[in-house]
């Protein structure tokens, strides 16, 4: 299958434009370039397309330009970023050559030699010919204001997106690709402030069904529908009580899911056959951007195999789901680190069905009343199983002061044991995954205080330590 590509201008886009470079020691990458390109995670084929007319003018030499190009490629490779090929035009525009931008010569060559799907590709650069090149091959152009971009902004003659620099351009590319995949009925793993979600168009029954299949999740377990704005709430819920509006106004975007009576548009595949639906607006900027561009609801559980430790980084998703996901929107590590709080507002009394990123105390303050934590009831919600969030290692939760003795007892049985004294939400899941990677047999965890976020951490640890099949 043909692959999408990103064609990157060199000077002014990846590296500072310091004139006609002949010496690799003069190369200076823009801050954030490496981290930005790594976020594409090998999901695009990367090329550099550069016009170096200093060669034709006698200002630079072919060998000097080649050394600079080779240095850029090696430096990127050292950061885990592969440039498939560097395409370099050595001519002046007056030479009338076919390879100078915006002529489509090099992208067409990539299409032929590397199996590139130009219609799903992007061209990024700081000169109008870069985005004109995109238009000429049916790709999407992103004009960056770094380098000479601000100077030439008024000269743009074709429609394109405008970004401050390479980091923002990569975000635009990734969001656009994620939206394309969702619209085609595919699956997108995307970051939220809590954990990474495995998302599908909530209105596409076949796509939602595939979420359950990939995750290995029973279809009676409902999914949460992620929205781009609280104004979409009424379209998904059959009546929005005042309590829901108060919580949404206070905590959205944020790590809070509201359970409400579903509207007729919500199909049973999303709700597990119930008459209620879970809704939330995440606060991660990439998730919000994706949801707002997509414009519809995205149904998503956590992006891991059912019952296992939730992912808080794109690398976790790759390790768990691999090629079963059509696109991973990499937004870095999740800040909150445990799932959203789920509040049931579908009955006469509000109740917390899953503690999470919004504390019980904050919810009670917003509603001006006490709110019960009720994990078992008439309404099914994510995260209610006795065993969940479990690593391969056995998890043993102990009271403060008991960890060393319990660990010593397990070590006498020949087990490899580690102790987690202060479990905290942002790092809990990553720590459990790393313990598995270290080959740990048992993890002894000191139970946290169940105040604030400690309630959610204690909940996850109890379920990680729960009986397994």
GROMACS .gro file of C-alpha atoms in nm:
model
  469
    1UNK     CA    1   0.000   0.000   0.000
    2UNK     CA    2   0.130   0.348  -0.091
    3UNK     CA    3   0.257   0.546   0.209
    4UNK     CA    4   0.209   0.912   0.301
    5UNK     CA    5   0.517   1.133   0.309
    6UNK     CA    6   0.632   1.465   0.446
    7UNK     CA    7   0.857   1.668   0.215
    8UNK     CA    8   1.059   1.909   0.430
    9UNK     CA    9   1.239   2.220   0.318
   10UNK     CA   10   1.585   2.241   0.477
   11UNK     CA   11   1.694   2.602   0.543
   12UNK     CA   12   1.442   2.804   0.740
   13UNK     CA   13   1.233   2.498   0.822
   14UNK     CA   14   1.458   2.236   0.984
   15UNK     CA   15   1.768   2.448   1.033
   16UNK     CA   16   1.829   2.818   1.066
   17UNK     CA   17   1.870   2.993   0.731
   18UNK     CA   18   2.227   3.124   0.748
   19UNK     CA   19   2.270   3.190   0.379
   20UNK     CA   20   2.446   2.953   0.143
   21UNK     CA   21   2.587   2.682   0.368
   22UNK     CA   22   2.900   2.495   0.267
   23UNK     CA   23   3.020   2.401   0.616
   24UNK     CA   24   2.836   2.153   0.846
   25UNK     CA   25   2.971   2.337   1.151
   26UNK     CA   26   2.735   2.625   1.065
   27UNK     CA   27   2.422   2.407   1.086
   28UNK     CA   28   2.184   2.501   1.369
   29UNK     CA   29   1.859   2.308   1.407
   30UNK     CA   30   1.555   2.496   1.529
   31UNK     CA   31   1.460   2.413   1.890
   32UNK     CA   32   1.203   2.136   1.903
   33UNK     CA   33   1.286   1.996   1.558
   34UNK     CA   34   1.395   1.654   1.683
   35UNK     CA   35   1.108   1.610   1.927
   36UNK     CA   36   0.858   1.723   1.665
   37UNK     CA   37   0.975   1.485   1.393
   38UNK     CA   38   0.992   1.195   1.638
   39UNK     CA   39   0.622   1.248   1.708
   40UNK     CA   40   0.549   1.136   1.353
   41UNK     CA   41   0.670   0.798   1.482
   42UNK     CA   42   0.765   0.645   1.148
   43UNK     CA   43   0.408   0.683   1.025
   44UNK     CA   44   0.522   0.905   0.737
   45UNK     CA   45   0.817   0.867   0.501
   46UNK     CA   46   1.035   1.178   0.541
   47UNK     CA   47   1.221   1.354   0.261
   48UNK     CA   48   1.417   1.677   0.239
   49UNK     CA   49   1.361   1.887  -0.074
   50UNK     CA   50   1.596   2.183  -0.099
   51UNK     CA   51   1.685   2.442  -0.362
   52UNK     CA   52   2.056   2.530  -0.339
   53UNK     CA   53   2.110   2.788  -0.610
   54UNK     CA   54   2.438   2.892  -0.450
   55UNK     CA   55   2.593   2.607  -0.648
   56UNK     CA   56   2.489   2.759  -0.980
   57UNK     CA   57   2.600   3.103  -0.861
   58UNK     CA   58   2.940   2.974  -0.757
   59UNK     CA   59   2.886   3.073  -0.393
   60UNK     CA   60   2.883   2.714  -0.269
   61UNK     CA   61   3.022   2.390  -0.408
   62UNK     CA   62   2.837   2.064  -0.478
   63UNK     CA   63   3.066   1.888  -0.230
   64UNK     CA   64   3.005   2.144   0.042
   65UNK     CA   65   2.628   2.129   0.000
   66UNK     CA   66   2.643   1.750   0.002
   67UNK     CA   67   2.843   1.755   0.327
   68UNK     CA   68   2.582   1.980   0.488
   69UNK     CA   69   2.298   1.757   0.366
   70UNK     CA   70   2.476   1.445   0.490
   71UNK     CA   71   2.537   1.608   0.828
   72UNK     CA   72   2.168   1.699   0.862
   73UNK     CA   73   2.063   1.343   0.776
   74UNK     CA   74   2.315   1.189   1.020
   75UNK     CA   75   2.216   1.426   1.299
   76UNK     CA   76   1.850   1.341   1.252
   77UNK     CA   77   1.929   0.969   1.237
   78UNK     CA   78   2.110   1.005   1.568
   79UNK     CA   79   1.782   1.131   1.712
   80UNK     CA   80   1.587   0.835   1.574
   81UNK     CA   81   1.454   1.018   1.267
   82UNK     CA   82   1.502   0.861   0.923
   83UNK     CA   83   1.523   1.080   0.615
   84UNK     CA   84   1.459   0.848   0.324
   85UNK     CA   85   1.626   1.072   0.069
   86UNK     CA   86   1.750   1.428   0.017
   87UNK     CA   87   1.644   1.586  -0.311
   88UNK     CA   88   1.861   1.884  -0.397
   89UNK     CA   89   1.820   2.122  -0.692
   90UNK     CA   90   2.150   2.307  -0.769
   91UNK     CA   91   2.005   2.547  -1.027
   92UNK     CA   92   1.891   2.907  -1.046
   93UNK     CA   93   1.532   2.973  -1.140
   94UNK     CA   94   1.652   3.138  -1.462
   95UNK     CA   95   1.807   2.804  -1.566
   96UNK     CA   96   1.458   2.674  -1.640
   97UNK     CA   97   1.532   2.332  -1.488
   98UNK     CA   98   1.256   2.084  -1.414
   99UNK     CA   99   1.372   2.001  -1.060
  100UNK     CA  100   1.345   2.344  -0.893
  101UNK     CA  101   1.047   2.403  -0.665
  102UNK     CA  102   0.755   2.439  -0.728
  103UNK     CA  103   0.801   2.194  -1.017
  104UNK     CA  104   0.675   1.849  -0.913
  105UNK     CA  105   0.989   1.664  -1.022
  106UNK     CA  106   1.113   1.536  -0.685
  107UNK     CA  107   0.777   1.436  -0.530
  108UNK     CA  108   0.697   1.247  -0.849
  109UNK     CA  109   1.033   1.074  -0.819
  110UNK     CA  110   0.949   0.978  -0.460
  111UNK     CA  111   0.611   0.851  -0.574
  112UNK     CA  112   0.779   0.629  -0.834
  113UNK     CA  113   1.082   0.511  -0.636
  114UNK     CA  114   0.940   0.482  -0.283
  115UNK     CA  115   0.569   0.407  -0.329
  116UNK     CA  116   0.448   0.740  -0.193
  117UNK     CA  117   0.080   0.837  -0.189
  118UNK     CA  118   0.103   1.206  -0.273
  119UNK     CA  119  -0.265   1.270  -0.201
  120UNK     CA  120  -0.202   1.183   0.165
  121UNK     CA  121   0.130   1.368   0.182
  122UNK     CA  122   0.245   1.710   0.303
  123UNK     CA  123   0.502   1.970   0.199
  124UNK     CA  124   0.644   2.201   0.467
  125UNK     CA  125   0.854   2.508   0.396
  126UNK     CA  126   0.913   2.878   0.448
  127UNK     CA  127   0.886   2.994   0.085
  128UNK     CA  128   0.577   3.020  -0.139
  129UNK     CA  129   0.725   2.765  -0.388
  130UNK     CA  130   0.708   2.502  -0.111
  131UNK     CA  131   0.332   2.521  -0.078
  132UNK     CA  132   0.296   2.570  -0.453
  133UNK     CA  133   0.483   2.241  -0.489
  134UNK     CA  134   0.223   2.079  -0.264
  135UNK     CA  135  -0.057   2.212  -0.481
  136UNK     CA  136   0.115   2.088  -0.795
  137UNK     CA  137   0.124   1.727  -0.674
  138UNK     CA  138  -0.210   1.717  -0.491
  139UNK     CA  139  -0.051   1.718  -0.145
  140UNK     CA  140  -0.122   1.957   0.143
  141UNK     CA  141   0.106   2.252   0.201
  142UNK     CA  142   0.204   2.401   0.536
  143UNK     CA  143   0.381   2.736   0.527
  144UNK     CA  144   0.605   2.803   0.827
  145UNK     CA  145   0.681   3.154   0.950
  146UNK     CA  146   1.033   3.060   1.058
  147UNK     CA  147   1.326   3.137   0.828
  148UNK     CA  148   1.200   3.366   0.551
  149UNK     CA  149   0.837   3.271   0.610
  150UNK     CA  150   0.725   3.593   0.777
  151UNK     CA  151   0.894   3.799   0.504
  152UNK     CA  152   0.718   3.611   0.220
  153UNK     CA  153   0.381   3.554   0.385
  154UNK     CA  154   0.207   3.816   0.170
  155UNK     CA  155   0.332   3.644  -0.145
  156UNK     CA  156   0.134   3.323  -0.089
  157UNK     CA  157  -0.071   3.246  -0.396
  158UNK     CA  158  -0.225   2.906  -0.313
  159UNK     CA  159  -0.440   2.794  -0.021
  160UNK     CA  160  -0.235   2.644   0.262
  161UNK     CA  161  -0.210   2.620   0.637
  162UNK     CA  162   0.024   2.855   0.820
  163UNK     CA  163   0.226   2.745   1.124
  164UNK     CA  164   0.478   2.922   1.344
  165UNK     CA  165   0.746   2.662   1.286
  166UNK     CA  166   0.825   2.294   1.249
  167UNK     CA  167   0.669   2.187   1.582
  168UNK     CA  168   0.333   2.341   1.501
  169UNK     CA  169   0.355   2.212   1.144
  170UNK     CA  170   0.403   1.855   1.268
  171UNK     CA  171   0.102   1.895   1.498
  172UNK     CA  172  -0.107   2.010   1.200
  173UNK     CA  173   0.013   1.716   0.991
  174UNK     CA  174  -0.061   1.463   1.264
  175UNK     CA  175  -0.408   1.603   1.340
  176UNK     CA  176  -0.500   1.615   0.970
  177UNK     CA  177  -0.391   1.254   0.926
  178UNK     CA  178  -0.584   1.144   1.236
  179UNK     CA  179  -0.900   1.311   1.107
  180UNK     CA  180  -0.858   1.147   0.766
  181UNK     CA  181  -0.831   0.807   0.933
  182UNK     CA  182  -1.140   0.865   1.149
  183UNK     CA  183  -1.342   0.981   0.851
  184UNK     CA  184  -1.240   0.667   0.661
  185UNK     CA  185  -1.366   0.446   0.945
  186UNK     CA  186  -1.020   0.372   1.086
  187UNK     CA  187  -0.883   0.364   1.439
  188UNK     CA  188  -0.671   0.641   1.589
  189UNK     CA  189  -0.483   0.623   1.916
  190UNK     CA  190  -0.475   0.975   2.057
  191UNK     CA  191  -0.344   1.146   2.370
  192UNK     CA  192  -0.560   1.289   2.642
  193UNK     CA  193  -0.451   1.445   2.966
  194UNK     CA  194  -0.537   1.115   3.140
  195UNK     CA  195  -0.428   0.820   2.919
  196UNK     CA  196  -0.412   0.746   2.545
  197UNK     CA  197  -0.745   0.650   2.389
  198UNK     CA  198  -0.826   0.410   2.105
  199UNK     CA  199  -1.073   0.613   1.903
  200UNK     CA  200  -1.326   0.558   1.627
  201UNK     CA  201  -1.605   0.766   1.478
  202UNK     CA  202  -1.878   0.719   1.738
  203UNK     CA  203  -2.144   0.727   1.464
  204UNK     CA  204  -1.977   0.449   1.263
  205UNK     CA  205  -2.103   0.118   1.406
  206UNK     CA  206  -1.848  -0.092   1.214
  207UNK     CA  207  -1.557   0.122   1.332
  208UNK     CA  208  -1.679   0.107   1.692
  209UNK     CA  209  -1.711  -0.270   1.667
  210UNK     CA  210  -1.348  -0.286   1.554
  211UNK     CA  211  -1.242  -0.098   1.870
  212UNK     CA  212  -1.382  -0.382   2.079
  213UNK     CA  213  -1.213  -0.644   1.859
  214UNK     CA  214  -0.869  -0.478   1.866
  215UNK     CA  215  -0.881  -0.416   2.238
  216UNK     CA  216  -1.033  -0.756   2.319
  217UNK     CA  217  -1.304  -0.578   2.516
  218UNK     CA  218  -1.647  -0.736   2.579
  219UNK     CA  219  -1.909  -0.548   2.378
  220UNK     CA  220  -2.131  -0.504   2.686
  221UNK     CA  221  -1.869  -0.266   2.829
  222UNK     CA  222  -1.965   0.089   2.726
  223UNK     CA  223  -1.728   0.337   2.563
  224UNK     CA  224  -1.683   0.704   2.643
  225UNK     CA  225  -1.764   0.950   2.364
  226UNK     CA  226  -1.507   1.229   2.340
  227UNK     CA  227  -1.630   1.568   2.219
  228UNK     CA  228  -1.453   1.881   2.105
  229UNK     CA  229  -1.670   2.125   2.298
  230UNK     CA  230  -1.935   2.130   2.570
  231UNK     CA  231  -2.178   2.280   2.319
  232UNK     CA  232  -2.208   1.930   2.163
  233UNK     CA  233  -2.346   1.787   2.486
  234UNK     CA  234  -2.712   1.831   2.396
  235UNK     CA  235  -2.668   1.642   2.068
  236UNK     CA  236  -2.557   1.328   2.252
  237UNK     CA  237  -2.772   1.341   2.564
  238UNK     CA  238  -3.150   1.323   2.598
  239UNK     CA  239  -3.181   1.615   2.835
  240UNK     CA  240  -2.898   1.784   3.019
  241UNK     CA  241  -2.965   1.843   3.389
  242UNK     CA  242  -2.838   2.152   3.565
  243UNK     CA  243  -2.584   1.939   3.754
  244UNK     CA  244  -2.429   1.832   3.422
  245UNK     CA  245  -2.404   2.189   3.302
  246UNK     CA  246  -2.240   2.297   3.625
  247UNK     CA  247  -1.981   2.021   3.613
  248UNK     CA  248  -1.911   2.074   3.242
  249UNK     CA  249  -1.867   2.447   3.293
  250UNK     CA  250  -1.629   2.387   3.583
  251UNK     CA  251  -1.422   2.092   3.457
  252UNK     CA  252  -1.440   2.078   3.075
  253UNK     CA  253  -1.208   2.052   2.900
  254UNK     CA  254  -1.068   1.814   3.157
  255UNK     CA  255  -1.057   1.464   3.308
  256UNK     CA  256  -1.429   1.427   3.382
  257UNK     CA  257  -1.684   1.195   3.217
  258UNK     CA  258  -2.056   1.255   3.263
  259UNK     CA  259  -2.305   0.968   3.238
  260UNK     CA  260  -2.637   1.092   3.099
  261UNK     CA  261  -2.945   0.951   2.931
  262UNK     CA  262  -2.848   0.899   2.569
  263UNK     CA  263  -3.004   1.074   2.273
  264UNK     CA  264  -3.163   0.864   1.994
  265UNK     CA  265  -2.856   0.923   1.772
  266UNK     CA  266  -2.628   0.716   2.000
  267UNK     CA  267  -2.620   0.355   1.884
  268UNK     CA  268  -2.608   0.058   2.118
  269UNK     CA  269  -2.254  -0.038   2.019
  270UNK     CA  270  -2.121   0.267   2.203
  271UNK     CA  271  -2.330   0.224   2.518
  272UNK     CA  272  -2.304  -0.152   2.565
  273UNK     CA  273  -2.679  -0.171   2.508
  274UNK     CA  274  -2.764   0.072   2.790
  275UNK     CA  275  -2.983   0.380   2.773
  276UNK     CA  276  -2.702   0.597   2.906
  277UNK     CA  277  -2.388   0.740   2.745
  278UNK     CA  278  -2.058   0.863   2.886
  279UNK     CA  279  -1.940   1.199   2.750
  280UNK     CA  280  -1.630   1.406   2.805
  281UNK     CA  281  -1.421   1.690   2.657
  282UNK     CA  282  -1.049   1.617   2.707
  283UNK     CA  283  -0.804   1.899   2.768
  284UNK     CA  284  -0.499   1.772   2.577
  285UNK     CA  285  -0.443   2.031   2.299
  286UNK     CA  286  -0.384   1.771   2.025
  287UNK     CA  287  -0.694   1.574   2.124
  288UNK     CA  288  -0.901   1.892   2.125
  289UNK     CA  289  -0.763   1.995   1.787
  290UNK     CA  290  -0.843   1.654   1.638
  291UNK     CA  291  -1.194   1.650   1.784
  292UNK     CA  292  -1.273   2.002   1.670
  293UNK     CA  293  -1.146   1.946   1.316
  294UNK     CA  294  -1.331   1.614   1.300
  295UNK     CA  295  -1.643   1.783   1.432
  296UNK     CA  296  -1.809   1.466   1.560
  297UNK     CA  297  -1.786   1.238   1.859
  298UNK     CA  298  -1.502   0.989   1.897
  299UNK     CA  299  -1.576   0.674   2.099
  300UNK     CA  300  -1.266   0.559   2.284
  301UNK     CA  301  -1.153   0.334   2.567
  302UNK     CA  302  -0.786   0.330   2.668
  303UNK     CA  303  -0.550   0.221   2.388
  304UNK     CA  304  -0.430  -0.110   2.537
  305UNK     CA  305  -0.541  -0.471   2.555
  306UNK     CA  306  -0.842  -0.516   2.779
  307UNK     CA  307  -0.769  -0.535   3.150
  308UNK     CA  308  -0.402  -0.442   3.118
  309UNK     CA  309  -0.209  -0.132   3.225
  310UNK     CA  310  -0.333   0.181   3.050
  311UNK     CA  311  -0.092   0.366   2.816
  312UNK     CA  312   0.038   0.709   2.911
  313UNK     CA  313   0.279   0.746   2.616
  314UNK     CA  314   0.264   0.672   2.245
  315UNK     CA  315   0.537   0.410   2.289
  316UNK     CA  316   0.304   0.217   2.521
  317UNK     CA  317   0.039   0.208   2.248
  318UNK     CA  318   0.290   0.082   1.991
  319UNK     CA  319   0.406  -0.189   2.229
  320UNK     CA  320   0.051  -0.303   2.312
  321UNK     CA  321  -0.140  -0.268   1.985
  322UNK     CA  322   0.124  -0.237   1.712
  323UNK     CA  323  -0.023  -0.246   1.364
  324UNK     CA  324  -0.380  -0.295   1.486
  325UNK     CA  325  -0.405   0.086   1.508
  326UNK     CA  326  -0.423   0.282   1.182
  327UNK     CA  327  -0.260   0.596   1.320
  328UNK     CA  328  -0.105   0.706   1.651
  329UNK     CA  329  -0.134   1.075   1.730
  330UNK     CA  330   0.170   1.125   1.950
  331UNK     CA  331   0.120   1.400   2.207
  332UNK     CA  332   0.393   1.307   2.451
  333UNK     CA  333   0.336   1.174   2.803
  334UNK     CA  334  -0.004   1.220   2.967
  335UNK     CA  335  -0.003   1.475   3.249
  336UNK     CA  336  -0.272   1.332   3.478
  337UNK     CA  337  -0.182   0.966   3.428
  338UNK     CA  338  -0.503   0.799   3.548
  339UNK     CA  339  -0.837   0.785   3.373
  340UNK     CA  340  -1.114   1.043   3.397
  341UNK     CA  341  -1.353   1.057   3.689
  342UNK     CA  342  -1.692   0.916   3.589
  343UNK     CA  343  -1.996   1.082   3.744
  344UNK     CA  344  -2.340   0.929   3.689
  345UNK     CA  345  -2.607   1.197   3.649
  346UNK     CA  346  -2.866   0.972   3.486
  347UNK     CA  347  -3.055   0.897   3.808
  348UNK     CA  348  -3.207   1.085   4.096
  349UNK     CA  349  -2.876   1.126   4.282
  350UNK     CA  350  -2.529   1.193   4.140
  351UNK     CA  351  -2.268   0.926   4.205
  352UNK     CA  352  -1.902   0.870   4.123
  353UNK     CA  353  -1.869   0.542   3.935
  354UNK     CA  354  -1.493   0.567   3.888
  355UNK     CA  355  -1.256   0.797   4.077
  356UNK     CA  356  -1.018   0.975   3.845
  357UNK     CA  357  -0.847   1.297   3.744
  358UNK     CA  358  -1.108   1.527   3.903
  359UNK     CA  359  -1.120   1.472   4.277
  360UNK     CA  360  -1.428   1.381   4.474
  361UNK     CA  361  -1.376   1.694   4.681
  362UNK     CA  362  -1.382   1.919   4.372
  363UNK     CA  363  -1.700   1.757   4.242
  364UNK     CA  364  -1.873   1.798   4.577
  365UNK     CA  365  -1.767   2.161   4.589
  366UNK     CA  366  -1.905   2.225   4.239
  367UNK     CA  367  -2.237   2.052   4.315
  368UNK     CA  368  -2.251   2.190   4.670
  369UNK     CA  369  -2.337   1.848   4.813
  370UNK     CA  370  -2.187   1.517   4.915
  371UNK     CA  371  -2.143   1.266   4.633
  372UNK     CA  372  -2.132   0.892   4.690
  373UNK     CA  373  -1.860   0.674   4.533
  374UNK     CA  374  -2.060   0.381   4.394
  375UNK     CA  375  -1.861   0.147   4.173
  376UNK     CA  376  -2.136  -0.114   4.143
  377UNK     CA  377  -2.490  -0.026   4.044
  378UNK     CA  378  -2.747  -0.026   3.768
  379UNK     CA  379  -2.528   0.168   3.526
  380UNK     CA  380  -2.221  -0.003   3.381
  381UNK     CA  381  -1.917   0.218   3.326
  382UNK     CA  382  -1.553   0.167   3.226
  383UNK     CA  383  -1.310   0.051   3.493
  384UNK     CA  384  -1.558  -0.129   3.720
  385UNK     CA  385  -1.418  -0.483   3.699
  386UNK     CA  386  -1.258  -0.632   4.010
  387UNK     CA  387  -0.940  -0.697   3.809
  388UNK     CA  388  -0.822  -0.421   3.578
  389UNK     CA  389  -0.518  -0.203   3.497
  390UNK     CA  390  -0.302  -0.509   3.570
  391UNK     CA  391   0.064  -0.556   3.476
  392UNK     CA  392   0.217  -0.899   3.424
  393UNK     CA  393   0.375  -0.879   3.770
  394UNK     CA  394   0.165  -0.957   4.074
  395UNK     CA  395   0.060  -0.637   4.254
  396UNK     CA  396   0.043  -0.649   4.635
  397UNK     CA  397  -0.092  -0.346   4.819
  398UNK     CA  398   0.018  -0.303   5.179
  399UNK     CA  399  -0.022  -0.051   5.457
  400UNK     CA  400   0.255   0.200   5.536
  401UNK     CA  401   0.539   0.033   5.724
  402UNK     CA  402   0.467  -0.318   5.589
  403UNK     CA  403   0.643  -0.305   5.252
  404UNK     CA  404   0.992  -0.421   5.350
  405UNK     CA  405   0.870  -0.723   5.544
  406UNK     CA  406   0.629  -0.829   5.269
  407UNK     CA  407   0.897  -0.791   5.002
  408UNK     CA  408   1.145  -0.995   5.207
  409UNK     CA  409   0.888  -1.274   5.245
  410UNK     CA  410   0.836  -1.288   4.868
  411UNK     CA  411   1.211  -1.279   4.798
  412UNK     CA  412   1.259  -1.584   5.019
  413UNK     CA  413   1.030  -1.766   4.776
  414UNK     CA  414   1.273  -1.687   4.496
  415UNK     CA  415   1.071  -1.402   4.341
  416UNK     CA  416   1.213  -1.085   4.194
  417UNK     CA  417   1.042  -0.810   4.395
  418UNK     CA  418   1.033  -0.431   4.382
  419UNK     CA  419   0.872  -0.180   4.620
  420UNK     CA  420   0.679   0.132   4.521
  421UNK     CA  421   0.665   0.350   4.831
  422UNK     CA  422   0.487   0.658   4.696
  423UNK     CA  423   0.257   0.576   4.405
  424UNK     CA  424   0.153   0.892   4.221
  425UNK     CA  425  -0.099   0.934   3.941
  426UNK     CA  426   0.124   1.079   3.665
  427UNK     CA  427   0.384   0.802   3.691
  428UNK     CA  428   0.192   0.498   3.823
  429UNK     CA  429   0.117   0.321   3.496
  430UNK     CA  430   0.459   0.393   3.345
  431UNK     CA  431   0.625   0.253   3.658
  432UNK     CA  432   0.420  -0.067   3.643
  433UNK     CA  433   0.510  -0.111   3.275
  434UNK     CA  434   0.877  -0.056   3.349
  435UNK     CA  435   0.862  -0.314   3.629
  436UNK     CA  436   0.732  -0.567   3.376
  437UNK     CA  437   1.013  -0.473   3.138
  438UNK     CA  438   1.263  -0.538   3.419
  439UNK     CA  439   1.122  -0.888   3.468
  440UNK     CA  440   0.980  -0.820   3.813
  441UNK     CA  441   0.761  -1.101   3.952
  442UNK     CA  442   0.587  -0.904   4.225
  443UNK     CA  443   0.539  -0.538   4.306
  444UNK     CA  444   0.474  -0.435   4.665
  445UNK     CA  445   0.296  -0.098   4.671
  446UNK     CA  446   0.227   0.114   4.975
  447UNK     CA  447  -0.138   0.219   4.974
  448UNK     CA  448  -0.176   0.597   4.937
  449UNK     CA  449  -0.404   0.823   5.136
  450UNK     CA  450  -0.745   0.824   4.968
  451UNK     CA  451  -0.772   1.201   4.962
  452UNK     CA  452  -0.757   1.404   4.642
  453UNK     CA  453  -0.603   1.207   4.353
  454UNK     CA  454  -0.503   0.941   4.605
  455UNK     CA  455  -0.858   0.802   4.578
  456UNK     CA  456  -0.808   0.729   4.209
  457UNK     CA  457  -0.460   0.584   4.263
  458UNK     CA  458  -0.588   0.357   4.540
  459UNK     CA  459  -0.874   0.243   4.315
  460UNK     CA  460  -0.633   0.150   4.033
  461UNK     CA  461  -0.402  -0.035   4.269
  462UNK     CA  462  -0.687  -0.240   4.421
  463UNK     CA  463  -0.796  -0.347   4.074
  464UNK     CA  464  -0.441  -0.415   3.958
  465UNK     CA  465  -0.410  -0.640   4.263
  466UNK     CA  466  -0.749  -0.803   4.204
  467UNK     CA  467  -0.806  -1.171   4.126
  468UNK     CA  468  -0.704  -1.265   3.772
  469UNK     CA  469  -0.848  -1.529   3.547
   0.00000   0.00000   0.00000
